[in-house]
Amino acid sequence: MRIDIITVLPELLESPFSHSIMKRARDKGLLQVEVHHLRQWAVNEYGQVDDYQYGGGAGMVMMCEPLANAIESLSKDRKYDEIIFMTPDGERFNQSIANQLSLKENIIIICGHYKGIDERIREHFVTREISIGDYVLSGGELAAAIVVDAIGRLLPGVLNDETSALMDSFQDNLLAPPVYTRPADFRGWKVPDILLSGDPKKVDDWRYEQSLQRTRERRPDLLDKHE
Ligand code: 6GU
């Protein structure tokens, strides 16, 4: 899978994909992330990519021309399945959207900045608009990093243990059960006996019960969606 990110702050996106699981995904060739500086499609020699908004009001708007040129230039080399705009007024991101996007071949992600982008880009190029939650960030870059991370770890072969993505919280609309590691007794705080029993069926049942209980207590809204 290939993800092209268009941004005015490429520096913000260097580290998130250069470590741990995202690094492994890229090293293995399972995920290609290319970060593009919008300035290379600036309208003049000053690197201008934004302008005052029509109708007045504070805040700059990202201009049509650089974004259209960026998208069209990238689209010459491959066909994109989705052109995503990161914006607080988009559809709220969740595991289901991550699953859908992980099945795509090529994606462009546009990071919004300033007041946002000219509406005509949204109308004529953008196929999907995503928010990561009900709060405002200073730009779409960190949100894009979250979306790419959530997608990347779902790609076949990225996680060591293929089943572990299936066991995640939210994958079946249940929160994950508690986990423990050695020692079995830390300061008198004991690991539940069942986990030491060596009986995989009992362990599975216990984990499922714990997941249900945890979801009931913390996220009862998820239980309606759990089949
Ligand atoms: Cl995608 N962008 C910005 N700027 N703020 C957000 C967001 C995105 N999602 C939640 N808040």
Short mmCIF file of N, CA, C and O in Angstrom, two decimals, residues 37-52 60 63-67 69:
data_model
loop_
_atom_site.label_atom_id
_atom_site.label_comp_id
_atom_site.label_asym_id
_atom_site.label_seq_id
_atom_site.Cartn_x
_atom_site.Cartn_y
_atom_site.Cartn_z
N HIS A 37 6.00 18.19 0.35
CA HIS A 37 5.87 19.58 0.79
C HIS A 37 5.03 20.35 -0.23
O HIS A 37 5.40 20.44 -1.40
N LEU A 38 3.92 20.91 0.22
CA LEU A 38 3.02 21.62 -0.70
C LEU A 38 3.74 22.79 -1.38
O LEU A 38 3.37 23.19 -2.48
N ARG A 39 4.78 23.31 -0.71
CA ARG A 39 5.49 24.47 -1.27
C ARG A 39 6.04 24.22 -2.68
O ARG A 39 6.22 25.16 -3.45
N GLN A 40 6.33 22.96 -2.99
CA GLN A 40 6.88 22.70 -4.34
C GLN A 40 5.86 23.00 -5.42
O GLN A 40 6.21 23.10 -6.59
N TRP A 41 4.59 23.18 -5.03
CA TRP A 41 3.56 23.56 -6.00
C TRP A 41 3.05 24.98 -5.71
O TRP A 41 1.93 25.34 -6.07
N ALA A 42 3.89 25.78 -5.04
CA ALA A 42 3.51 27.14 -4.67
C ALA A 42 3.20 27.98 -5.92
O ALA A 42 3.68 27.69 -7.01
N VAL A 43 2.39 29.05 -5.71
CA VAL A 43 1.97 29.86 -6.87
C VAL A 43 3.02 30.90 -7.27
O VAL A 43 2.91 31.50 -8.33
N ASN A 44 4.03 31.15 -6.42
CA ASN A 44 5.06 32.13 -6.78
C ASN A 44 6.38 31.79 -6.11
O ASN A 44 6.47 30.81 -5.35
N GLU A 45 7.37 32.64 -6.38
CA GLU A 45 8.72 32.36 -5.89
C GLU A 45 8.85 32.51 -4.38
O GLU A 45 9.85 32.13 -3.78
N TYR A 46 7.82 33.13 -3.77
CA TYR A 46 7.85 33.28 -2.31
C TYR A 46 7.32 32.03 -1.61
O TYR A 46 7.25 31.97 -0.39
N GLY A 47 6.91 31.05 -2.38
CA GLY A 47 6.41 29.82 -1.79
C GLY A 47 4.99 29.94 -1.27
O GLY A 47 4.58 29.19 -0.38
N GLN A 48 4.24 30.87 -1.87
CA GLN A 48 2.89 31.09 -1.35
C GLN A 48 1.93 29.94 -1.68
O GLN A 48 1.83 29.51 -2.83
N VAL A 49 1.26 29.45 -0.65
CA VAL A 49 0.26 28.39 -0.84
C VAL A 49 -1.07 28.74 -0.19
O VAL A 49 -2.03 27.98 -0.27
N ASP A 50 -1.11 29.89 0.51
CA ASP A 50 -2.36 30.27 1.18
C ASP A 50 -2.65 31.74 0.89
O ASP A 50 -1.79 32.48 0.43
N ASP A 51 -3.88 32.15 1.16
CA ASP A 51 -4.28 33.52 0.87
C ASP A 51 -5.44 33.91 1.78
O ASP A 51 -6.04 33.06 2.43
N TYR A 52 -5.77 35.22 1.78
CA TYR A 52 -6.88 35.71 2.61
C TYR A 52 -8.19 35.13 2.12
O TYR A 52 -8.34 34.82 0.94
N MET A 60 -5.91 32.41 7.19
CA MET A 60 -5.61 32.18 5.79
C MET A 60 -6.26 30.88 5.34
O MET A 60 -6.56 30.00 6.14
N MET A 63 -4.80 27.60 -0.85
CA MET A 63 -5.30 27.93 -2.19
C MET A 63 -5.56 26.69 -3.04
O MET A 63 -4.94 25.66 -2.86
N CYS A 64 -6.45 26.88 -4.02
CA CYS A 64 -6.78 25.80 -4.97
C CYS A 64 -5.57 25.32 -5.77
O CYS A 64 -5.32 24.12 -5.89
N GLU A 65 -4.87 26.28 -6.35
CA GLU A 65 -3.89 25.91 -7.37
C GLU A 65 -2.79 24.97 -6.88
O GLU A 65 -2.53 23.93 -7.52
N PRO A 66 -2.14 25.28 -5.74
CA PRO A 66 -1.09 24.36 -5.29
C PRO A 66 -1.65 22.96 -5.00
O PRO A 66 -1.03 21.95 -5.36
N LEU A 67 -2.81 22.91 -4.37
CA LEU A 67 -3.38 21.61 -4.02
C LEU A 67 -3.79 20.84 -5.27
O LEU A 67 -3.51 19.64 -5.39
N ASN A 69 -2.59 21.19 -8.28
CA ASN A 69 -1.37 20.76 -8.98
C ASN A 69 -0.70 19.59 -8.28
O ASN A 69 -0.18 18.68 -8.92
#
